[in-house]
Amino acid sequence: MSLAEKQSVAEIKARNKELIAEVLKVYPEKTAKRRAKHLNVHESGKSDCGVKSNIKSIPGVMTIRGCAYAGSKGVVWGPIKDMIHISHGPVGCGQYSWAARRNYYIGTTGIDTFVTMQFTSDFQEKDIVFGGDKKLAKIMDEIQELFPLNNGITVQSECPIGLIGDDIEAVSKSKSKEYDGKTIVPVRCEGFRGVSQSLGHHIANDAIRDWVFDKMDPAKPAPFEATPYDVAIIGDYNIGGDAWSSRILLEEMGLRVIAQWSGDGSLAELENTPKAKLNVLHCYRSMNYISRHMEEKFGIPWCEYNFFGPSKIAESLRKIAGYFDDKIKEGAERVIAKYQPLMDAVIAKYRPRLEGKTVMLYVGGLRPRHVIGAYEDLGMEVVGTGYEFAHNDDYQRTAQHYVKDGTIIYDDVTGYEFEKFVEKIQPDLVGSGIKEKYVFQKMGVPFRQMHSWDYSGPYHGYDGFAIFARDMDMAINSPVWKMTNTPWKKSPSKPTLLAAE
Amino acid sequence: MPQNADNVLDHFELFRGPEYQQMLANKKRMFENPRDPAEVERIREWAKTPEYQEKNFAREALTVNPAKACQPLGAVFVAVGFESTIPFVHGSQGCVAYYRSHFSRHFKEPTSCVSSSMTEDAAVFGGLNNMIDGLANTYNMYKPKMIAVSTTCMAEVIGDDLNAFIKTAKEKGSVPAEYDVPFAHTPAFVGSHITGYDNAMKGVLEHFWDGKAGTTDKLVREPNEKINFLGGFDGYTVGNLREIKRIFNLMGVEYTILGDNSDVWDTPTDGEFRMYDGGTTLEEAAAAVHAKATISMQEYCTEKTLPFIKGHGHEVVAFNHPVGVAATDKFLMEVSRITGKEIPEELAKERGRLVDAIADSSAHIHGKKFAIYGDPDLCYGLAAFLLELGAEPTTVLATNGGPKWAQKMQALFDSSPFGQNCKVYPNRDLWHMRSLLFTEPVDFLIGNTYGKYLERDTGTPLIRIGFPIFDRHHHHRRPVWGYQGGMNVLITILDKIFDTIDANTIVPAKTDYSFDIIR
């Protein structure tokens, strides 16, 4: 089915450039000019992907992006399991994001753990008119009464909070004082701030710095005895258990994981982290801020890693081990060797079924590059990729370490562009989100959700790669895709038709 | 190493292995600063008590696990029901990502909707430019026949005026002057998604009937024999609207379904993505003013729309999500009375089949206690059906149901001997429900997917009826209206009852004497 494999790189580049020019025609002139900066064909050797990023979305185009609240409550803070996160404002934001992100955790929900619950101040008109600070204070009292084992509270601001001039910081401070220094964190992640989820990540990181780290008693001893091998996992949200299938590898190589940020994480783990010898950072986009802060303030180095697919996992284990002594370096080799037979078996089973298949990706801030190696381990090729909320440093990493010459790049893609690109390029698989899933499946294109792992996972680590490979195989080789053409209708349906043009 | 290429273990198996269990236990003990397990257990038990319930019900400010969403969701639900129409939500863009995801998770279908992507500068200066650019882009890219505008709370708080903005956008050439851009203000801090349905539906009708925001003459009603049909916000809209059409066609009723989203949320996988499919045509929406009557299946979804329609000279009739025999009888007889069309024998036979099925199975339902939560009309419809099955809808709760609804529910309870011990809980959430399930246990719980947390915590088996249903597939394709819909609800309830009995009797040599092969 794939066209890409039959064409030279030059042909692909020409086609992709033509395709970009074609989709831009649909826009009014001003919009076409703006969108043109976000679309490009990658030239190998360039230091970035040649697209503008982290810029306001254009009204009315059907951006796939979310908001700062989604970046803070949905991504960074929400998974911290022993704290109660108040969706502060009207009911909707908390409702739509309620338990939708699959941040796995262990705990007694509603008693000492609260991740899959929806706490909201359910703003009414009077709260907008008269302000919500008194209500917020009362909410905190009610939380203390009904959920006495909570270890802290965060206030996740929705749009109205910043617009009506509420002082959530003052409420948080006074309630913290009232409850013996309880950790209460106001977060200014109103949805209208910034251009995507990304600013929400940053604001959430800063809130940890200001309202967790800066409030800690420096004289307080660590609750555990430090070792030279203590690390913290940063930027893994434990979707489908990703952080667990990562942690096990770090521990098997002899490291000790003292904190998970933030999947299956706890307030204590956030507070433990300044004691780490190394922060290992998976999602650079959402947590580079706090990593840099800890480097500056506590002198903790940080190291990006990639636990998708055996090639990148081995590379990452060795990279992480490079920060430690021979014991850990040997540990890394031992772990790589231990899982080699499993990886060989997985690849022997699935690679023949997936060899040469092409993939187009559109995900958040990390996976559009990070999963490329895992596909390549299976003999697959990523022919197009783009980010919802990347910055230029993400596109630099993408260009320098991941994508091939001629790959089509689309930043903050619109619904229209993405459909047209897929229609013309005809990949064997599209990996994106729930809003895109059914669009492409209707077109007869196999699809996997690459935010939620399509309710599967984990995909991280060696154990996760087996699931990843199985899932990609079942998506692409499902017999359903042979049935999409109605047999008594003469002309094949649209995508094929367009290919014949 | 538990993972295996030949038999790939999924998350629910993988992490149960000893390696992971040991790892997680160590993590907790050494790094999480966990609570004393005895203390966790003590609080867990305390949270089941009447004492806790009292504190829980004394809450004035905090909402926990509500069973409602916000207005614009309802506006999007309405907009996609019109032919080639794009919902355009004016305000922050994250909201639109949420609505689209929410609907897609329920219907397993795409949901097309755009945002005016307002950010900080718009918060300061207003969102006029976003409206101007947004309408132009949407119009050019997606070639809709209509763009239906609603608002997020951001636009409402800063006071953006949709009428004026759309006028200005048209003057600036974003869309042609005569192009249809109905609108509705849908503040998220008022009411819920059912309020948004109401406002958006009224907005569309007002646009077509009352002179398109002052740009044309108001339509003059020339009464005809047609009736209009409003389904309300309904997770079963795909199955229900098709069933209603079948019933109307059987009766020979001429009708207009206003906001028919049954096709756009059920498009085929045949190689083509249909951004638009089916829907009420704009001509039909305008011509609906001439109808002789308008029927609403959900009173609380149309509290403003129905009076508006009535003001145009229609007879209006409202139901409360009719489910079961008596409610369907009443619905059909009203349709018959209004249209003068007889109810055909075929429907009488369907009725008889539903009564037959109830007679066959009622022994298993009779006297069983149920808790129900959901939107106010759905709660009413299901409670009424349970009463006619001889069951007791002991606890009925709606986060978005108010005092009037509560009175109506109470009147329903009072009308049946099976309603004597039943109680209604308006404006309460699922954390209240949790207390109630402990202090006044029932046999079964009826609710949406989020009810599974209540099932886990209280052991009450969950029967999934409501919106959203995320963790079971395709239920929305089956109607719950009409006698056939009543049959579907009956079967759904019975399946859970039988599954529960089987699960309770499955232990070999202990309980399996009752593991009956015939029930």
PDB file of N, CA, C and O in Angstrom, chain A residues 31 56 58-61 81 95-96 98 104 118 120 122 138 142 145-146 151 159 194-195 264 269 349 416 442 463 470 484 493 495, chain B residues 3 5 10-11 20 27 32 35 52 55 60 62-63 65-66 68 70 92-93 109 115 120-121 133 137-138 142 267 270-271 450:
ATOM      1  N   THR A  31      -4.112  33.567   6.671  1.00  0.00           N
ATOM      2  CA  THR A  31      -3.957  32.299   7.378  1.00  0.00           C
ATOM      3  C   THR A  31      -2.949  31.408   6.666  1.00  0.00           C
ATOM      4  O   THR A  31      -2.131  30.748   7.309  1.00  0.00           O
ATOM      5  N   LYS A  56       0.632  30.949  18.843  1.00  0.00           N
ATOM      6  CA  LYS A  56      -0.825  30.887  18.967  1.00  0.00           C
ATOM      7  C   LYS A  56      -1.468  30.112  17.817  1.00  0.00           C
ATOM      8  O   LYS A  56      -1.096  30.294  16.664  1.00  0.00           O
ATOM      9  N   ILE A  58      -4.447  29.357  15.197  1.00  0.00           N
ATOM     10  CA  ILE A  58      -5.269  30.277  14.424  1.00  0.00           C
ATOM     11  C   ILE A  58      -6.746  29.961  14.689  1.00  0.00           C
ATOM     12  O   ILE A  58      -7.138  28.793  14.672  1.00  0.00           O
ATOM     13  N   PRO A  59      -7.558  30.979  14.943  1.00  0.00           N
ATOM     14  CA  PRO A  59      -8.976  30.715  15.213  1.00  0.00           C
ATOM     15  C   PRO A  59      -9.668  29.971  14.071  1.00  0.00           C
ATOM     16  O   PRO A  59      -9.383  30.238  12.898  1.00  0.00           O
ATOM     17  N   GLY A  60     -10.537  29.062  14.448  1.00  0.00           N
ATOM     18  CA  GLY A  60     -11.432  28.460  13.461  1.00  0.00           C
ATOM     19  C   GLY A  60     -10.871  27.357  12.597  1.00  0.00           C
ATOM     20  O   GLY A  60     -11.570  26.855  11.727  1.00  0.00           O
ATOM     21  N   VAL A  61      -9.619  26.949  12.815  1.00  0.00           N
ATOM     22  CA  VAL A  61      -9.010  25.978  11.893  1.00  0.00           C
ATOM     23  C   VAL A  61      -9.124  24.531  12.374  1.00  0.00           C
ATOM     24  O   VAL A  61      -8.740  23.615  11.681  1.00  0.00           O
ATOM     25  N   LYS A  81      -0.791  11.339  43.625  1.00  0.00           N
ATOM     26  CA  LYS A  81      -1.955  10.566  44.053  1.00  0.00           C
ATOM     27  C   LYS A  81      -2.480  10.869  45.441  1.00  0.00           C
ATOM     28  O   LYS A  81      -3.646  10.634  45.723  1.00  0.00           O
ATOM     29  N   GLN A  95     -14.619  17.689  34.557  1.00  0.00           N
ATOM     30  CA  GLN A  95     -15.452  16.580  34.116  1.00  0.00           C
ATOM     31  C   GLN A  95     -14.858  15.893  32.881  1.00  0.00           C
ATOM     32  O   GLN A  95     -14.775  14.674  32.825  1.00  0.00           O
ATOM     33  N   TYR A  96     -14.438  16.702  31.916  1.00  0.00           N
ATOM     34  CA  TYR A  96     -13.932  16.114  30.672  1.00  0.00           C
ATOM     35  C   TYR A  96     -12.569  15.461  30.859  1.00  0.00           C
ATOM     36  O   TYR A  96     -12.183  14.608  30.064  1.00  0.00           O
ATOM     37  N   TRP A  98     -11.687  13.929  33.690  1.00  0.00           N
ATOM     38  CA  TRP A  98     -11.829  13.012  34.834  1.00  0.00           C
ATOM     39  C   TRP A  98     -11.382  11.600  34.451  1.00  0.00           C
ATOM     40  O   TRP A  98     -12.051  10.919  33.674  1.00  0.00           O
ATOM     41  N   TYR A 104      -1.848   5.380  35.955  1.00  0.00           N
ATOM     42  CA  TYR A 104      -2.048   4.291  36.904  1.00  0.00           C
ATOM     43  C   TYR A 104      -1.396   4.593  38.255  1.00  0.00           C
ATOM     44  O   TYR A 104      -0.395   5.318  38.330  1.00  0.00           O
ATOM     45  N   GLN A 118     -13.071  13.602  40.748  1.00  0.00           N
ATOM     46  CA  GLN A 118     -13.288  14.930  40.172  1.00  0.00           C
ATOM     47  C   GLN A 118     -13.719  15.859  41.302  1.00  0.00           C
ATOM     48  O   GLN A 118     -14.863  15.819  41.749  1.00  0.00           O
ATOM     49  N   THR A 120     -14.343  19.615  42.289  1.00  0.00           N
ATOM     50  CA  THR A 120     -14.528  20.890  41.595  1.00  0.00           C
ATOM     51  C   THR A 120     -15.270  21.885  42.476  1.00  0.00           C
ATOM     52  O   THR A 120     -16.069  21.494  43.327  1.00  0.00           O
ATOM     53  N   ASP A 122     -17.253  23.897  41.046  1.00  0.00           N
ATOM     54  CA  ASP A 122     -18.525  23.990  40.322  1.00  0.00           C
ATOM     55  C   ASP A 122     -19.077  25.421  40.360  1.00  0.00           C
ATOM     56  O   ASP A 122     -20.169  25.686  40.857  1.00  0.00           O
ATOM     57  N   LYS A 138     -13.732  27.514  51.922  1.00  0.00           N
ATOM     58  CA  LYS A 138     -14.677  26.557  52.494  1.00  0.00           C
ATOM     59  C   LYS A 138     -14.443  25.158  51.928  1.00  0.00           C
ATOM     60  O   LYS A 138     -14.541  24.150  52.635  1.00  0.00           O
ATOM     61  N   GLU A 142     -13.844  21.666  53.877  1.00  0.00           N
ATOM     62  CA  GLU A 142     -14.651  20.464  53.656  1.00  0.00           C
ATOM     63  C   GLU A 142     -13.787  19.281  53.236  1.00  0.00           C
ATOM     64  O   GLU A 142     -14.041  18.135  53.618  1.00  0.00           O
ATOM     65  N   GLU A 145     -12.220  17.856  56.295  1.00  0.00           N
ATOM     66  CA  GLU A 145     -13.160  17.103  57.119  1.00  0.00           C
ATOM     67  C   GLU A 145     -13.484  15.733  56.508  1.00  0.00           C
ATOM     68  O   GLU A 145     -13.493  14.721  57.190  1.00  0.00           O
ATOM     69  N   LEU A 146     -13.724  15.721  55.212  1.00  0.00           N
ATOM     70  CA  LEU A 146     -14.215  14.489  54.571  1.00  0.00           C
ATOM     71  C   LEU A 146     -13.103  13.591  54.056  1.00  0.00           C
ATOM     72  O   LEU A 146     -13.310  12.400  53.847  1.00  0.00           O
ATOM     73  N   ASN A 151      -2.735  14.361  51.654  1.00  0.00           N
ATOM     74  CA  ASN A 151      -1.440  14.916  52.054  1.00  0.00           C
ATOM     75  C   ASN A 151      -1.185  16.302  51.506  1.00  0.00           C
ATOM     76  O   ASN A 151      -0.085  16.833  51.630  1.00  0.00           O
ATOM     77  N   CYS A 159     -10.345  29.044  33.467  1.00  0.00           N
ATOM     78  CA  CYS A 159     -10.331  30.393  32.876  1.00  0.00           C
ATOM     79  C   CYS A 159     -10.855  31.523  33.768  1.00  0.00           C
ATOM     80  O   CYS A 159     -10.203  32.564  33.898  1.00  0.00           O
ATOM     81  N   GLY A 194      -1.134  31.303  27.520  1.00  0.00           N
ATOM     82  CA  GLY A 194      -0.251  30.632  26.586  1.00  0.00           C
ATOM     83  C   GLY A 194      -1.002  30.148  25.356  1.00  0.00           C
ATOM     84  O   GLY A 194      -2.117  30.586  25.076  1.00  0.00           O
ATOM     85  N   VAL A 195      -0.374  29.232  24.641  1.00  0.00           N
ATOM     86  CA  VAL A 195      -0.923  28.855  23.340  1.00  0.00           C
ATOM     87  C   VAL A 195      -1.334  27.392  23.270  1.00  0.00           C
ATOM     88  O   VAL A 195      -1.837  26.936  22.260  1.00  0.00           O
ATOM     89  N   ASP A 264       1.897   7.802  39.437  1.00  0.00           N
ATOM     90  CA  ASP A 264       1.975   7.047  40.681  1.00  0.00           C
ATOM     91  C   ASP A 264       2.879   7.761  41.686  1.00  0.00           C
ATOM     92  O   ASP A 264       3.502   7.121  42.528  1.00  0.00           O
ATOM     93  N   GLU A 269       7.418  11.975  47.448  1.00  0.00           N
ATOM     94  CA  GLU A 269       8.405  11.752  46.387  1.00  0.00           C
ATOM     95  C   GLU A 269       8.881  13.071  45.770  1.00  0.00           C
ATOM     96  O   GLU A 269      10.061  13.218  45.448  1.00  0.00           O
ATOM     97  N   LYS A 349       8.941 -12.298  15.922  1.00  0.00           N
ATOM     98  CA  LYS A 349       7.514 -12.558  15.719  1.00  0.00           C
ATOM     99  C   LYS A 349       6.840 -11.437  14.913  1.00  0.00           C
ATOM    100  O   LYS A 349       6.040 -11.709  14.025  1.00  0.00           O
ATOM    101  N   TYR A 416      -7.921  19.731   8.896  1.00  0.00           N
ATOM    102  CA  TYR A 416      -7.925  19.692   7.434  1.00  0.00           C
ATOM    103  C   TYR A 416      -6.576  19.220   6.891  1.00  0.00           C
ATOM    104  O   TYR A 416      -6.494  18.321   6.053  1.00  0.00           O
ATOM    105  N   LYS A 442     -12.223   5.662   9.626  1.00  0.00           N
ATOM    106  CA  LYS A 442     -13.274   5.751   8.597  1.00  0.00           C
ATOM    107  C   LYS A 442     -12.651   5.720   7.215  1.00  0.00           C
ATOM    108  O   LYS A 442     -13.224   5.167   6.278  1.00  0.00           O
ATOM    109  N   ASP A 463       9.347  -4.692  28.798  1.00  0.00           N
ATOM    110  CA  ASP A 463       8.029  -5.333  28.909  1.00  0.00           C
ATOM    111  C   ASP A 463       7.009  -4.589  28.054  1.00  0.00           C
ATOM    112  O   ASP A 463       6.129  -5.203  27.448  1.00  0.00           O
ATOM    113  N   ARG A 470       2.944  -5.897  19.625  1.00  0.00           N
ATOM    114  CA  ARG A 470       1.695  -6.647  19.445  1.00  0.00           C
ATOM    115  C   ARG A 470       0.571  -5.703  18.975  1.00  0.00           C
ATOM    116  O   ARG A 470      -0.208  -6.013  18.074  1.00  0.00           O
ATOM    117  N   THR A 484     -13.171  -2.724   4.124  1.00  0.00           N
ATOM    118  CA  THR A 484     -13.677  -1.354   4.066  1.00  0.00           C
ATOM    119  C   THR A 484     -14.260  -0.993   2.699  1.00  0.00           C
ATOM    120  O   THR A 484     -15.123  -0.139   2.602  1.00  0.00           O
ATOM    121  N   SER A 493     -12.725   3.344  -2.842  1.00  0.00           N
ATOM    122  CA  SER A 493     -13.062   4.589  -2.154  1.00  0.00           C
ATOM    123  C   SER A 493     -11.900   5.579  -2.147  1.00  0.00           C
ATOM    124  O   SER A 493     -10.803   5.268  -2.553  1.00  0.00           O
ATOM    125  N   PRO A 495      -9.256   7.414  -0.685  1.00  0.00           N
ATOM    126  CA  PRO A 495      -7.807   7.542  -0.606  1.00  0.00           C
ATOM    127  C   PRO A 495      -7.089   6.914  -1.806  1.00  0.00           C
ATOM    128  O   PRO A 495      -6.183   7.503  -2.369  1.00  0.00           O
TER     129      PRO A 495
ATOM    130  N   GLN B   3       7.162 -10.987  31.103  1.00  0.00           N
ATOM    131  CA  GLN B   3       6.687 -10.709  29.742  1.00  0.00           C
ATOM    132  C   GLN B   3       7.136 -11.801  28.782  1.00  0.00           C
ATOM    133  O   GLN B   3       8.186 -12.413  28.970  1.00  0.00           O
ATOM    134  N   ALA B   5       6.895 -13.090  24.493  1.00  0.00           N
ATOM    135  CA  ALA B   5       6.526 -12.730  23.127  1.00  0.00           C
ATOM    136  C   ALA B   5       5.370 -13.588  22.605  1.00  0.00           C
ATOM    137  O   ALA B   5       4.582 -13.134  21.774  1.00  0.00           O
ATOM    138  N   ASP B  10      -0.808  -8.090  29.130  1.00  0.00           N
ATOM    139  CA  ASP B  10      -1.287  -6.710  29.205  1.00  0.00           C
ATOM    140  C   ASP B  10      -1.099  -6.170  30.615  1.00  0.00           C
ATOM    141  O   ASP B  10      -0.788  -6.908  31.544  1.00  0.00           O
ATOM    142  N   HIS B  11      -1.383  -4.867  30.756  1.00  0.00           N
ATOM    143  CA  HIS B  11      -1.168  -4.215  32.049  1.00  0.00           C
ATOM    144  C   HIS B  11      -1.873  -4.909  33.197  1.00  0.00           C
ATOM    145  O   HIS B  11      -1.340  -4.986  34.298  1.00  0.00           O
ATOM    146  N   TYR B  20       7.097  -7.086  39.937  1.00  0.00           N
ATOM    147  CA  TYR B  20       6.465  -5.774  40.035  1.00  0.00           C
ATOM    148  C   TYR B  20       5.833  -5.562  41.410  1.00  0.00           C
ATOM    149  O   TYR B  20       5.890  -4.461  41.965  1.00  0.00           O
ATOM    150  N   LYS B  27       8.541   0.639  46.850  1.00  0.00           N
ATOM    151  CA  LYS B  27       8.327   2.063  46.534  1.00  0.00           C
ATOM    152  C   LYS B  27       7.466   2.703  47.610  1.00  0.00           C
ATOM    153  O   LYS B  27       7.790   3.766  48.137  1.00  0.00           O
ATOM    154  N   GLU B  32       7.051   6.737  49.702  1.00  0.00           N
ATOM    155  CA  GLU B  32       5.767   7.445  49.567  1.00  0.00           C
ATOM    156  C   GLU B  32       5.286   8.065  50.870  1.00  0.00           C
ATOM    157  O   GLU B  32       4.257   8.729  50.870  1.00  0.00           O
ATOM    158  N   ARG B  35       0.425   6.328  54.633  1.00  0.00           N
ATOM    159  CA  ARG B  35      -0.350   6.328  55.873  1.00  0.00           C
ATOM    160  C   ARG B  35      -0.318   4.926  56.475  1.00  0.00           C
ATOM    161  O   ARG B  35      -0.196   3.930  55.765  1.00  0.00           O
ATOM    162  N   TYR B  52     -20.577   9.858  58.796  1.00  0.00           N
ATOM    163  CA  TYR B  52     -19.864  10.436  57.642  1.00  0.00           C
ATOM    164  C   TYR B  52     -20.863  11.016  56.651  1.00  0.00           C
ATOM    165  O   TYR B  52     -20.657  12.098  56.101  1.00  0.00           O
ATOM    166  N   LYS B  55     -21.936  14.492  57.559  1.00  0.00           N
ATOM    167  CA  LYS B  55     -20.925  15.492  57.183  1.00  0.00           C
ATOM    168  C   LYS B  55     -20.893  15.690  55.669  1.00  0.00           C
ATOM    169  O   LYS B  55     -20.761  16.807  55.171  1.00  0.00           O
ATOM    170  N   GLU B  60     -21.250  22.435  51.540  1.00  0.00           N
ATOM    171  CA  GLU B  60     -21.876  23.596  50.907  1.00  0.00           C
ATOM    172  C   GLU B  60     -21.095  24.105  49.713  1.00  0.00           C
ATOM    173  O   GLU B  60     -21.648  24.755  48.834  1.00  0.00           O
ATOM    174  N   LEU B  62     -17.948  22.281  48.241  1.00  0.00           N
ATOM    175  CA  LEU B  62     -17.184  21.307  47.454  1.00  0.00           C
ATOM    176  C   LEU B  62     -18.112  20.358  46.690  1.00  0.00           C
ATOM    177  O   LEU B  62     -19.086  19.860  47.247  1.00  0.00           O
ATOM    178  N   THR B  63     -17.793  20.143  45.426  1.00  0.00           N
ATOM    179  CA  THR B  63     -18.485  19.125  44.632  1.00  0.00           C
ATOM    180  C   THR B  63     -17.491  18.009  44.314  1.00  0.00           C
ATOM    181  O   THR B  63     -16.362  18.283  43.900  1.00  0.00           O
ATOM    182  N   ASN B  65     -17.107  14.375  42.236  1.00  0.00           N
ATOM    183  CA  ASN B  65     -17.649  13.442  41.253  1.00  0.00           C
ATOM    184  C   ASN B  65     -19.081  13.803  40.824  1.00  0.00           C
ATOM    185  O   ASN B  65     -20.018  13.028  41.023  1.00  0.00           O
ATOM    186  N   PRO B  66     -19.255  14.965  40.232  1.00  0.00           N
ATOM    187  CA  PRO B  66     -20.594  15.357  39.782  1.00  0.00           C
ATOM    188  C   PRO B  66     -21.029  14.549  38.565  1.00  0.00           C
ATOM    189  O   PRO B  66     -20.191  14.071  37.801  1.00  0.00           O
ATOM    190  N   LYS B  68     -22.627  15.750  35.855  1.00  0.00           N
ATOM    191  CA  LYS B  68     -23.063  16.764  34.896  1.00  0.00           C
ATOM    192  C   LYS B  68     -21.838  17.362  34.216  1.00  0.00           C
ATOM    193  O   LYS B  68     -20.741  17.318  34.766  1.00  0.00           O
ATOM    194  N   CYS B  70     -20.719  20.817  31.292  1.00  0.00           N
ATOM    195  CA  CYS B  70     -21.050  22.238  31.184  1.00  0.00           C
ATOM    196  C   CYS B  70     -21.797  22.561  29.894  1.00  0.00           C
ATOM    197  O   CYS B  70     -21.840  21.765  28.965  1.00  0.00           O
ATOM    198  N   SER B  92     -11.735  29.915  24.891  1.00  0.00           N
ATOM    199  CA  SER B  92     -10.467  29.179  24.954  1.00  0.00           C
ATOM    200  C   SER B  92     -10.552  27.915  24.111  1.00  0.00           C
ATOM    201  O   SER B  92     -11.588  27.276  24.037  1.00  0.00           O
ATOM    202  N   GLN B  93      -9.423  27.515  23.529  1.00  0.00           N
ATOM    203  CA  GLN B  93      -9.473  26.375  22.625  1.00  0.00           C
ATOM    204  C   GLN B  93      -9.456  25.030  23.342  1.00  0.00           C
ATOM    205  O   GLN B  93      -9.928  24.032  22.812  1.00  0.00           O
ATOM    206  N   GLU B 109     -16.755   7.850  17.602  1.00  0.00           N
ATOM    207  CA  GLU B 109     -16.939   8.536  16.320  1.00  0.00           C
ATOM    208  C   GLU B 109     -16.168   9.852  16.365  1.00  0.00           C
ATOM    209  O   GLU B 109     -15.949  10.398  17.445  1.00  0.00           O
ATOM    210  N   SER B 115     -12.751  26.145  17.460  1.00  0.00           N
ATOM    211  CA  SER B 115     -12.661  27.116  18.536  1.00  0.00           C
ATOM    212  C   SER B 115     -12.177  28.445  17.967  1.00  0.00           C
ATOM    213  O   SER B 115     -11.486  28.465  16.943  1.00  0.00           O
ATOM    214  N   GLU B 120      -4.532  35.285  26.060  1.00  0.00           N
ATOM    215  CA  GLU B 120      -4.463  36.413  26.998  1.00  0.00           C
ATOM    216  C   GLU B 120      -4.844  37.751  26.366  1.00  0.00           C
ATOM    217  O   GLU B 120      -5.554  38.539  26.972  1.00  0.00           O
ATOM    218  N   ASP B 121      -4.372  37.986  25.156  1.00  0.00           N
ATOM    219  CA  ASP B 121      -4.670  39.279  24.546  1.00  0.00           C
ATOM    220  C   ASP B 121      -6.174  39.439  24.316  1.00  0.00           C
ATOM    221  O   ASP B 121      -6.729  40.521  24.509  1.00  0.00           O
ATOM    222  N   ASP B 133     -11.525  36.327  12.294  1.00  0.00           N
ATOM    223  CA  ASP B 133     -10.620  35.392  11.619  1.00  0.00           C
ATOM    224  C   ASP B 133     -11.167  33.971  11.643  1.00  0.00           C
ATOM    225  O   ASP B 133     -11.062  33.225  10.673  1.00  0.00           O
ATOM    226  N   ASN B 137     -11.868  31.484   8.490  1.00  0.00           N
ATOM    227  CA  ASN B 137     -11.097  30.250   8.300  1.00  0.00           C
ATOM    228  C   ASN B 137     -12.003  29.028   8.220  1.00  0.00           C
ATOM    229  O   ASN B 137     -11.857  28.192   7.339  1.00  0.00           O
ATOM    230  N   THR B 138     -12.912  28.929   9.161  1.00  0.00           N
ATOM    231  CA  THR B 138     -13.803  27.769   9.178  1.00  0.00           C
ATOM    232  C   THR B 138     -14.604  27.680   7.886  1.00  0.00           C
ATOM    233  O   THR B 138     -14.742  26.608   7.284  1.00  0.00           O
ATOM    234  N   TYR B 142     -13.694  24.283   5.769  1.00  0.00           N
ATOM    235  CA  TYR B 142     -14.564  23.131   5.973  1.00  0.00           C
ATOM    236  C   TYR B 142     -15.886  23.246   5.224  1.00  0.00           C
ATOM    237  O   TYR B 142     -16.726  22.366   5.325  1.00  0.00           O
ATOM    238  N   THR B 267     -21.257   7.152  11.284  1.00  0.00           N
ATOM    239  CA  THR B 267     -20.894   7.082   9.869  1.00  0.00           C
ATOM    240  C   THR B 267     -20.164   5.772   9.590  1.00  0.00           C
ATOM    241  O   THR B 267     -19.507   5.211  10.465  1.00  0.00           O
ATOM    242  N   ASP B 270     -15.896   3.017   5.342  1.00  0.00           N
ATOM    243  CA  ASP B 270     -15.900   2.516   3.964  1.00  0.00           C
ATOM    244  C   ASP B 270     -14.870   3.241   3.115  1.00  0.00           C
ATOM    245  O   ASP B 270     -14.971   3.292   1.894  1.00  0.00           O
ATOM    246  N   GLY B 271     -13.876   3.817   3.787  1.00  0.00           N
ATOM    247  CA  GLY B 271     -12.809   4.477   3.046  1.00  0.00           C
ATOM    248  C   GLY B 271     -12.969   5.983   2.962  1.00  0.00           C
ATOM    249  O   GLY B 271     -12.072   6.670   2.512  1.00  0.00           O
ATOM    250  N   TYR B 450     -18.986   6.295  35.073  1.00  0.00           N
ATOM    251  CA  TYR B 450     -18.351   6.664  36.335  1.00  0.00           C
ATOM    252  C   TYR B 450     -18.956   5.924  37.524  1.00  0.00           C
ATOM    253  O   TYR B 450     -18.380   5.902  38.610  1.00  0.00           O
TER     254      TYR B 450
END
